[in-house]
mmCIF file of C-alpha atoms and ligand atoms in Angstrom:
data_model
loop_
_atom_site.group_PDB
_atom_site.id
_atom_site.type_symbol
_atom_site.label_atom_id
_atom_site.label_comp_id
_atom_site.label_asym_id
_atom_site.label_seq_id
_atom_site.Cartn_x
_atom_site.Cartn_y
_atom_site.Cartn_z
ATOM 1 C CA UNK A 1 34.339 5.688 1.558
ATOM 2 C CA UNK A 2 31.831 8.607 1.271
ATOM 3 C CA UNK A 3 28.570 6.323 2.890
ATOM 4 C CA UNK A 4 26.154 5.841 -0.328
ATOM 5 C CA UNK A 5 22.725 5.477 0.322
ATOM 6 C CA UNK A 6 19.864 4.449 -2.911
ATOM 7 C CA UNK A 7 16.936 4.094 -4.496
ATOM 8 C CA UNK A 8 15.731 0.701 -6.032
ATOM 9 C CA UNK A 9 12.984 0.081 -8.125
ATOM 10 C CA UNK A 10 11.231 0.054 -11.492
ATOM 11 C CA UNK A 11 10.774 2.690 -12.981
ATOM 12 C CA UNK A 12 12.335 5.110 -11.143
ATOM 13 C CA UNK A 13 13.815 7.928 -14.051
ATOM 14 C CA UNK A 14 11.405 10.289 -12.722
ATOM 15 C CA UNK A 15 12.012 9.971 -8.741
ATOM 16 C CA UNK A 16 12.425 12.645 -6.803
ATOM 17 C CA UNK A 17 14.152 11.413 -3.731
ATOM 18 C CA UNK A 18 17.673 11.791 -5.271
ATOM 19 C CA UNK A 19 17.077 15.423 -5.201
ATOM 20 C CA UNK A 20 15.040 15.531 -1.836
ATOM 21 C CA UNK A 21 17.695 13.515 -0.136
ATOM 22 C CA UNK A 22 21.335 15.127 -1.211
ATOM 23 C CA UNK A 23 19.898 18.119 -0.629
ATOM 24 C CA UNK A 24 18.960 17.048 3.060
ATOM 25 C CA UNK A 25 22.698 15.456 3.184
ATOM 26 C CA UNK A 26 24.448 18.558 1.900
ATOM 27 C CA UNK A 27 22.060 20.734 3.970
ATOM 28 C CA UNK A 28 23.053 19.339 7.364
ATOM 29 C CA UNK A 29 27.036 18.996 5.918
ATOM 30 C CA UNK A 30 26.670 14.687 5.851
ATOM 31 C CA UNK A 31 29.295 12.868 3.341
ATOM 32 C CA UNK A 32 27.683 11.008 1.248
ATOM 33 C CA UNK A 33 25.669 10.166 -1.797
ATOM 34 C CA UNK A 34 21.715 8.577 -3.085
ATOM 35 C CA UNK A 35 21.534 7.663 -6.564
ATOM 36 C CA UNK A 36 18.184 5.741 -7.752
ATOM 37 C CA UNK A 37 18.626 2.118 -9.625
ATOM 38 C CA UNK A 38 16.383 0.891 -11.921
ATOM 39 C CA UNK A 39 15.960 -2.990 -11.133
ATOM 40 C CA UNK A 40 14.341 -5.288 -13.096
ATOM 41 C CA UNK A 41 12.906 -8.322 -11.428
ATOM 42 C CA UNK A 42 14.993 -11.335 -12.801
ATOM 43 C CA UNK A 43 17.264 -9.030 -10.830
ATOM 44 C CA UNK A 44 16.236 -8.416 -7.603
ATOM 45 C CA UNK A 45 18.017 -11.093 -5.840
ATOM 46 C CA UNK A 46 21.772 -9.319 -7.117
ATOM 47 C CA UNK A 47 20.779 -6.185 -6.293
ATOM 48 C CA UNK A 48 20.732 -6.880 -2.747
ATOM 49 C CA UNK A 49 23.560 -9.252 -2.937
ATOM 50 C CA UNK A 50 24.934 -5.926 -4.909
ATOM 51 C CA UNK A 51 23.829 -3.744 -2.410
ATOM 52 C CA UNK A 52 25.445 -5.854 0.531
ATOM 53 C CA UNK A 53 29.412 -5.708 -1.358
ATOM 54 C CA UNK A 54 29.464 -2.425 -1.756
ATOM 55 C CA UNK A 55 28.763 -1.408 1.331
ATOM 56 C CA UNK A 56 25.776 0.505 0.600
ATOM 57 C CA UNK A 57 24.283 1.840 3.950
ATOM 58 C CA UNK A 58 20.702 1.996 3.029
ATOM 59 C CA UNK A 59 18.684 1.919 0.248
ATOM 60 C CA UNK A 60 14.466 3.051 -0.022
ATOM 61 C CA UNK A 61 12.386 0.342 -2.079
ATOM 62 C CA UNK A 62 9.491 0.674 -4.585
ATOM 63 C CA UNK A 63 7.504 -0.257 -6.603
ATOM 64 C CA UNK A 64 7.475 -3.214 -7.496
ATOM 65 C CA UNK A 65 9.991 -5.117 -5.105
ATOM 66 C CA UNK A 66 8.475 -3.772 -1.599
ATOM 67 C CA UNK A 67 6.995 -7.383 -1.161
ATOM 68 C CA UNK A 68 9.869 -9.698 -3.215
ATOM 69 C CA UNK A 69 12.963 -7.766 -1.457
ATOM 70 C CA UNK A 70 11.742 -9.392 1.800
ATOM 71 C CA UNK A 71 12.981 -12.823 1.168
ATOM 72 C CA UNK A 72 16.617 -11.203 0.285
ATOM 73 C CA UNK A 73 16.999 -9.512 4.043
ATOM 74 C CA UNK A 74 18.835 -11.113 7.102
ATOM 75 C CA UNK A 75 16.151 -9.195 9.451
ATOM 76 C CA UNK A 76 12.715 -7.606 8.908
ATOM 77 C CA UNK A 77 11.586 -5.153 11.670
ATOM 78 C CA UNK A 78 8.054 -4.897 13.138
ATOM 79 C CA UNK A 79 7.620 -1.880 11.174
ATOM 80 C CA UNK A 80 7.756 -3.852 7.880
ATOM 81 C CA UNK A 81 7.197 -7.155 9.485
ATOM 82 C CA UNK A 82 3.193 -6.015 9.947
ATOM 83 C CA UNK A 83 2.591 -4.266 6.404
ATOM 84 C CA UNK A 84 4.213 -7.676 4.368
ATOM 85 C CA UNK A 85 6.406 -4.655 2.258
ATOM 86 C CA UNK A 86 9.436 -3.373 2.585
ATOM 87 C CA UNK A 87 9.772 0.183 2.121
ATOM 88 C CA UNK A 88 13.461 1.295 3.273
ATOM 89 C CA UNK A 89 16.421 -1.011 4.543
ATOM 90 C CA UNK A 90 19.047 -0.693 6.749
ATOM 91 C CA UNK A 91 23.157 -1.897 6.720
ATOM 92 C CA UNK A 92 23.204 -2.658 10.874
ATOM 93 C CA UNK A 93 26.814 -4.376 10.345
ATOM 94 C CA UNK A 94 26.182 -6.897 8.764
ATOM 95 C CA UNK A 95 23.176 -7.053 7.863
ATOM 96 C CA UNK A 96 20.331 -5.462 5.762
ATOM 97 C CA UNK A 97 17.600 -4.611 7.715
ATOM 98 C CA UNK A 98 14.323 -4.075 6.327
ATOM 99 C CA UNK A 99 11.968 -1.706 8.177
ATOM 100 C CA UNK A 100 8.444 0.356 6.582
ATOM 101 C CA UNK A 101 8.009 4.779 6.702
ATOM 102 C CA UNK A 102 5.052 4.548 5.028
ATOM 103 C CA UNK A 103 2.591 4.261 7.610
ATOM 104 C CA UNK A 104 3.967 6.212 9.979
ATOM 105 C CA UNK A 105 5.145 9.088 7.383
ATOM 106 C CA UNK A 106 1.637 9.398 6.402
ATOM 107 C CA UNK A 107 -0.350 10.159 9.659
ATOM 108 C CA UNK A 108 2.837 12.766 10.789
ATOM 109 C CA UNK A 109 1.306 14.784 7.524
ATOM 110 C CA UNK A 110 -1.945 13.964 8.707
ATOM 111 C CA UNK A 111 -1.796 14.850 12.801
ATOM 112 C CA UNK A 112 -1.027 18.946 11.809
ATOM 113 C CA UNK A 113 -4.554 19.056 9.461
ATOM 114 C CA UNK A 114 -6.482 17.237 12.174
ATOM 115 C CA UNK A 115 -8.618 18.982 14.766
ATOM 116 C CA UNK A 116 -9.400 16.450 16.973
ATOM 117 C CA UNK A 117 -7.119 13.184 18.323
ATOM 118 C CA UNK A 118 -7.065 10.285 16.014
ATOM 119 C CA UNK A 119 -9.524 8.253 18.546
ATOM 120 C CA UNK A 120 -12.492 10.570 18.224
ATOM 121 C CA UNK A 121 -12.805 10.592 14.290
ATOM 122 C CA UNK A 122 -14.481 8.261 11.756
ATOM 123 C CA UNK A 123 -12.284 7.566 9.001
ATOM 124 C CA UNK A 124 -12.766 6.296 5.288
ATOM 125 C CA UNK A 125 -9.795 4.680 3.205
ATOM 126 C CA UNK A 126 -10.356 4.026 0.144
ATOM 127 C CA UNK A 127 -8.826 1.252 -1.852
ATOM 128 C CA UNK A 128 -6.716 -1.230 -0.850
ATOM 129 C CA UNK A 129 -3.509 -1.679 -2.137
ATOM 130 C CA UNK A 130 0.268 -2.139 -0.243
ATOM 131 C CA UNK A 131 -0.106 2.097 0.544
ATOM 132 C CA UNK A 132 -3.306 1.465 2.122
ATOM 133 C CA UNK A 133 -2.546 -1.171 3.874
ATOM 134 C CA UNK A 134 0.246 1.184 6.050
ATOM 135 C CA UNK A 135 -1.825 4.009 6.249
ATOM 136 C CA UNK A 136 -4.959 0.959 7.409
ATOM 137 C CA UNK A 137 -2.465 -0.603 9.912
ATOM 138 C CA UNK A 138 -1.043 2.758 11.555
ATOM 139 C CA UNK A 139 -4.456 4.370 11.759
ATOM 140 C CA UNK A 140 -5.913 1.173 13.778
ATOM 141 C CA UNK A 141 -2.346 1.513 16.257
ATOM 142 C CA UNK A 142 -3.735 4.732 17.105
ATOM 143 C CA UNK A 143 -7.525 3.528 17.196
ATOM 144 C CA UNK A 144 -10.149 5.097 15.264
ATOM 145 C CA UNK A 145 -14.057 5.563 16.122
ATOM 146 C CA UNK A 146 -14.248 4.183 12.829
ATOM 147 C CA UNK A 147 -12.241 3.056 10.041
ATOM 148 C CA UNK A 148 -13.932 1.655 7.407
ATOM 149 C CA UNK A 149 -12.684 0.379 4.063
ATOM 150 C CA UNK A 150 -14.180 1.134 0.398
ATOM 151 C CA UNK A 151 -12.176 -0.537 -2.485
ATOM 152 C CA UNK A 152 -12.991 -1.691 -6.139
ATOM 153 C CA UNK A 153 -12.387 -5.764 -5.207
ATOM 154 C CA UNK A 154 -14.208 -6.574 -1.921
ATOM 155 C CA UNK A 155 -12.246 -9.258 -1.060
ATOM 156 C CA UNK A 156 -9.000 -6.635 -0.847
ATOM 157 C CA UNK A 157 -11.156 -4.613 2.018
ATOM 158 C CA UNK A 158 -12.100 -7.219 3.542
ATOM 159 C CA UNK A 159 -8.679 -8.577 4.251
ATOM 160 C CA UNK A 160 -8.070 -5.510 5.637
ATOM 161 C CA UNK A 161 -10.631 -5.432 8.480
ATOM 162 C CA UNK A 162 -9.036 -8.832 10.278
ATOM 163 C CA UNK A 163 -6.157 -5.641 11.046
ATOM 164 C CA UNK A 164 -8.349 -3.652 13.579
ATOM 165 C CA UNK A 165 -10.125 -4.993 16.489
ATOM 166 C CA UNK A 166 -12.200 -1.477 16.922
ATOM 167 C CA UNK A 167 -15.148 -0.840 15.025
ATOM 168 C CA UNK A 168 -14.256 -1.045 11.058
ATOM 169 C CA UNK A 169 -16.005 -2.611 7.783
ATOM 170 C CA UNK A 170 -15.653 -3.325 4.054
ATOM 171 C CA UNK A 171 -17.923 -1.702 1.972
ATOM 172 C CA UNK A 172 -17.695 -1.001 -1.913
ATOM 173 C CA UNK A 173 -17.490 2.681 -3.575
ATOM 174 C CA UNK A 174 -20.740 2.969 -4.558
ATOM 175 C CA UNK A 175 -21.567 1.731 -0.397
ATOM 176 C CA UNK A 176 -19.179 4.775 0.446
ATOM 177 C CA UNK A 177 -20.162 7.067 -1.589
ATOM 178 C CA UNK A 178 -23.815 6.783 -0.422
ATOM 179 C CA UNK A 179 -22.983 6.921 3.076
ATOM 180 C CA UNK A 180 -19.742 9.527 3.176
ATOM 181 C CA UNK A 181 -21.528 11.527 5.359
ATOM 182 C CA UNK A 182 -20.175 9.545 7.884
ATOM 183 C CA UNK A 183 -16.547 10.252 8.073
ATOM 184 C CA UNK A 184 -14.581 12.886 9.293
ATOM 185 C CA UNK A 185 -11.776 11.580 7.273
ATOM 186 C CA UNK A 186 -11.477 10.071 3.615
ATOM 187 C CA UNK A 187 -8.212 8.610 2.731
ATOM 188 C CA UNK A 188 -7.801 8.057 -1.214
ATOM 189 C CA UNK A 189 -5.294 5.894 -1.668
ATOM 190 C CA UNK A 190 -6.137 4.515 -4.754
ATOM 191 C CA UNK A 191 -4.302 5.192 -8.037
ATOM 192 C CA UNK A 192 -7.100 6.943 -9.631
ATOM 193 C CA UNK A 193 -6.503 10.160 -10.621
ATOM 194 C CA UNK A 194 -3.198 10.066 -10.735
ATOM 195 C CA UNK A 195 -0.870 11.307 -14.244
ATOM 196 C CA UNK A 196 -1.965 11.197 -17.132
ATOM 197 C CA UNK A 197 -5.880 9.947 -15.967
ATOM 198 C CA UNK A 198 -6.091 13.555 -14.365
ATOM 199 C CA UNK A 199 -9.881 13.938 -13.953
ATOM 200 C CA UNK A 200 -10.398 10.756 -12.946
ATOM 201 C CA UNK A 201 -12.143 9.869 -8.902
ATOM 202 C CA UNK A 202 -12.457 6.733 -7.957
ATOM 203 C CA UNK A 203 -15.840 8.544 -5.895
ATOM 204 C CA UNK A 204 -18.664 11.123 -5.730
ATOM 205 C CA UNK A 205 -18.159 14.119 -2.603
ATOM 206 C CA UNK A 206 -21.290 14.788 -2.959
ATOM 207 C CA UNK A 207 -22.238 13.432 -0.096
ATOM 208 C CA UNK A 208 -19.698 14.310 2.247
ATOM 209 C CA UNK A 209 -20.088 16.085 5.023
ATOM 210 C CA UNK A 210 -19.586 20.175 5.484
ATOM 211 C CA UNK A 211 -15.646 19.377 7.601
ATOM 212 C CA UNK A 212 -15.095 16.963 6.111
ATOM 213 C CA UNK A 213 -11.329 16.411 6.188
ATOM 214 C CA UNK A 214 -10.226 14.511 2.174
ATOM 215 C CA UNK A 215 -6.783 13.161 2.032
ATOM 216 C CA UNK A 216 -5.420 12.432 -0.904
ATOM 217 C CA UNK A 217 -1.494 10.341 -1.236
ATOM 218 C CA UNK A 218 -1.508 11.049 -5.069
ATOM 219 C CA UNK A 219 1.611 13.661 -5.263
ATOM 220 C CA UNK A 220 1.279 13.887 -8.914
ATOM 221 C CA UNK A 221 -1.012 16.383 -9.935
ATOM 222 C CA UNK A 222 -0.540 17.716 -6.813
ATOM 223 C CA UNK A 223 -4.052 18.796 -6.917
ATOM 224 C CA UNK A 224 -6.162 15.626 -8.311
ATOM 225 C CA UNK A 225 -9.371 15.991 -9.052
ATOM 226 C CA UNK A 226 -11.292 14.262 -6.262
ATOM 227 C CA UNK A 227 -9.175 17.734 -4.267
ATOM 228 C CA UNK A 228 -10.484 19.747 -7.015
ATOM 229 C CA UNK A 229 -13.911 18.599 -5.712
ATOM 230 C CA UNK A 230 -13.403 19.006 -2.394
ATOM 231 C CA UNK A 231 -11.967 22.593 -2.796
ATOM 232 C CA UNK A 232 -15.294 23.028 -4.617
ATOM 233 C CA UNK A 233 -17.480 22.285 -1.942
ATOM 234 C CA UNK A 234 -15.258 24.258 0.378
ATOM 235 C CA UNK A 235 -13.794 21.203 1.920
ATOM 236 C CA UNK A 236 -10.871 20.832 3.563
ATOM 237 C CA UNK A 237 -8.077 18.826 1.851
ATOM 238 C CA UNK A 238 -4.405 16.871 2.106
ATOM 239 C CA UNK A 239 -2.283 15.892 -0.590
ATOM 240 C CA UNK A 240 0.305 13.310 -1.032
ATOM 241 C CA UNK A 241 3.793 15.453 -0.564
ATOM 242 C CA UNK A 242 3.482 15.392 3.056
ATOM 243 C CA UNK A 243 3.510 11.902 3.157
ATOM 244 C CA UNK A 244 5.865 11.328 0.465
ATOM 245 C CA UNK A 245 7.989 13.926 2.344
ATOM 246 C CA UNK A 246 7.351 12.364 5.798
ATOM 247 C CA UNK A 247 8.428 8.901 4.991
ATOM 248 C CA UNK A 248 11.593 10.263 3.740
ATOM 249 C CA UNK A 249 12.096 11.834 6.586
ATOM 250 C CA UNK A 250 11.947 8.829 8.493
ATOM 251 C CA UNK A 251 13.573 7.048 5.942
ATOM 252 C CA UNK A 252 16.763 9.446 6.239
ATOM 253 C CA UNK A 253 17.014 9.415 10.523
ATOM 254 C CA UNK A 254 16.990 5.222 10.395
ATOM 255 C CA UNK A 255 20.217 5.911 8.328
ATOM 256 C CA UNK A 256 21.935 9.215 9.648
ATOM 257 C CA UNK A 257 20.728 9.641 12.725
ATOM 258 C CA UNK A 258 19.622 13.088 12.007
ATOM 259 C CA UNK A 259 16.019 14.808 11.140
ATOM 260 C CA UNK A 260 16.021 16.212 7.781
ATOM 261 C CA UNK A 261 14.138 19.812 6.847
ATOM 262 C CA UNK A 262 11.239 18.840 6.155
ATOM 263 C CA UNK A 263 9.992 21.856 4.884
ATOM 264 C CA UNK A 264 12.940 22.066 2.587
ATOM 265 C CA UNK A 265 12.835 18.797 0.909
ATOM 266 C CA UNK A 266 8.832 20.029 0.727
ATOM 267 C CA UNK A 267 9.385 22.721 -1.212
ATOM 268 C CA UNK A 268 11.800 21.021 -4.025
ATOM 269 C CA UNK A 269 9.279 18.412 -4.894
ATOM 270 C CA UNK A 270 6.824 21.499 -4.847
ATOM 271 C CA UNK A 271 9.452 23.393 -7.390
ATOM 272 C CA UNK A 272 9.747 19.862 -9.543
ATOM 273 C CA UNK A 273 5.964 19.495 -9.748
ATOM 274 C CA UNK A 274 5.641 23.195 -10.743
ATOM 275 C CA UNK A 275 2.863 23.747 -8.239
ATOM 276 C CA UNK A 276 1.965 25.299 -4.745
ATOM 277 C CA UNK A 277 0.375 22.717 -2.384
ATOM 278 C CA UNK A 278 -2.944 22.946 -0.970
HETATM 279 P P1 NAP B 301 -1.542 -1.011 -5.380
HETATM 280 O O1 NAP B 301 -0.955 -1.626 -4.135
HETATM 281 O O2 NAP B 301 -1.183 -1.242 -7.015
HETATM 282 O O3 NAP B 301 -3.084 -0.318 -5.363
HETATM 283 C C1 NAP B 301 -3.675 0.100 -5.944
HETATM 284 C C2 NAP B 301 -5.012 -0.103 -5.833
HETATM 285 O O4 NAP B 301 -6.116 1.279 -6.590
HETATM 286 C C3 NAP B 301 -6.082 -0.561 -5.298
HETATM 287 O O5 NAP B 301 -6.873 -0.733 -3.896
HETATM 288 C C4 NAP B 301 -6.969 -1.096 -6.647
HETATM 289 O O6 NAP B 301 -7.740 -1.628 -6.436
HETATM 290 C C5 NAP B 301 -6.773 0.706 -7.006
HETATM 291 N N1 NAP B 301 -7.474 0.595 -8.253
HETATM 292 C C6 NAP B 301 -6.539 0.950 -9.467
HETATM 293 N N2 NAP B 301 -7.460 1.440 -10.417
HETATM 294 C C7 NAP B 301 -8.705 2.000 -9.879
HETATM 295 C C8 NAP B 301 -9.738 1.906 -10.749
HETATM 296 N N3 NAP B 301 -10.440 1.803 -12.223
HETATM 297 N N4 NAP B 301 -10.921 1.660 -10.158
HETATM 298 C C9 NAP B 301 -10.763 1.655 -8.994
HETATM 299 N N5 NAP B 301 -9.978 1.454 -8.057
HETATM 300 C C10 NAP B 301 -8.659 1.257 -8.400
HETATM 301 O O7 NAP B 301 -0.860 0.632 -5.360
HETATM 302 P P2 NAP B 301 -0.027 1.809 -4.144
HETATM 303 O O8 NAP B 301 1.278 0.967 -3.840
HETATM 304 O O9 NAP B 301 -0.759 1.116 -3.098
HETATM 305 O O10 NAP B 301 -0.282 2.802 -4.608
HETATM 306 C C11 NAP B 301 -1.727 3.657 -4.803
HETATM 307 C C12 NAP B 301 -1.498 4.887 -5.208
HETATM 308 O O11 NAP B 301 -0.531 5.518 -4.069
HETATM 309 C C13 NAP B 301 -0.375 5.960 -5.821
HETATM 310 O O12 NAP B 301 -1.623 6.799 -6.731
HETATM 311 C C14 NAP B 301 0.875 5.876 -5.548
HETATM 312 O O13 NAP B 301 1.761 6.823 -6.613
HETATM 313 C C15 NAP B 301 0.156 6.507 -4.293
HETATM 314 N N6 NAP B 301 1.385 6.449 -3.449
HETATM 315 C C16 NAP B 301 1.371 7.712 -2.311
HETATM 316 C C17 NAP B 301 2.839 7.687 -1.779
HETATM 317 C C18 NAP B 301 2.994 8.941 -0.792
HETATM 318 O O14 NAP B 301 4.106 8.762 -0.708
HETATM 319 N N7 NAP B 301 2.359 9.660 -1.293
HETATM 320 C C19 NAP B 301 3.082 6.362 -1.051
HETATM 321 C C20 NAP B 301 3.114 5.079 -1.943
HETATM 322 C C21 NAP B 301 1.845 5.334 -2.632
HETATM 323 P P3 NAP B 301 -8.402 -3.151 -6.961
HETATM 324 O O15 NAP B 301 -7.641 -3.824 -5.841
HETATM 325 O O16 NAP B 301 -9.680 -3.273 -7.100
HETATM 326 O O17 NAP B 301 -7.293 -3.442 -8.296
#
């Protein structure tokens, strides 16, 4: 049987994952097909049973199922265990094994934009949700000089800093804004600025230093209001397309053992979003 891959989440109608995975399968002349399945919360257990019964080779997991799915899998890889969330499932013989490629996907997209190793950088993560946790944990393993977290709900940021034994602190958004000059890299991981609230920013960049790299993991819009502000100040910027492609390429590799052409994946996403990456 042709291998079947997929995505489960809700909503999934506008997901670009089928476009990039099916294009990569075709590009590498691999047999297989990737389909997005909308799954309601109450149907998650049955959906996983269905994936198992139908012999699906691998699937991605997105909001709102990344944590809830863990109890229905046979094993959780270390990459997902430390994050407490799964974004990729691979069938290994009769077992369904959960992985997480979000943090590594972000790091893959960040590294080409850095002129120093992560260990020499002071980094601020804005936000303390699921994506922030993946990024925080992955960056922590690279031992940055400083790794702080600013979040609207301070208790969530406090929980993060227990995960890094190096220099780290939790700050409010207002405190972060006041001391932005302390950071070489800012990583915006909140949903603030996402379509349709495209004029919103989580904080002002007025005090960011001239050499600061401003990353926003949002990719719709390609250029958030925060990235526009950064550009207007002459700062370097990175949007969320690279992370999206990075995590997808790692999932694809887990399932097929092949590395997809990330540039081709990126051009598909940019074409769909009708823009040019900044
Ligand atoms: P999440 O777990 O729901 O976390 C949301 C975060 O946004 C929390 O820190 C929350 O703060 C903050 N937030 C929400 N509304 C806010 C507001 N009005 N003011 C200040 N902070 C606010 O979501 P997630 O899964 O981490 O995703 C977050 C964003 O990352 C989304 O835009 C998503 O599309 C994007 N993302 C991109 C990729 C990629 O591949 N590029 C991958 C994953 C996620 P509180 O804790 O105070 O609620």
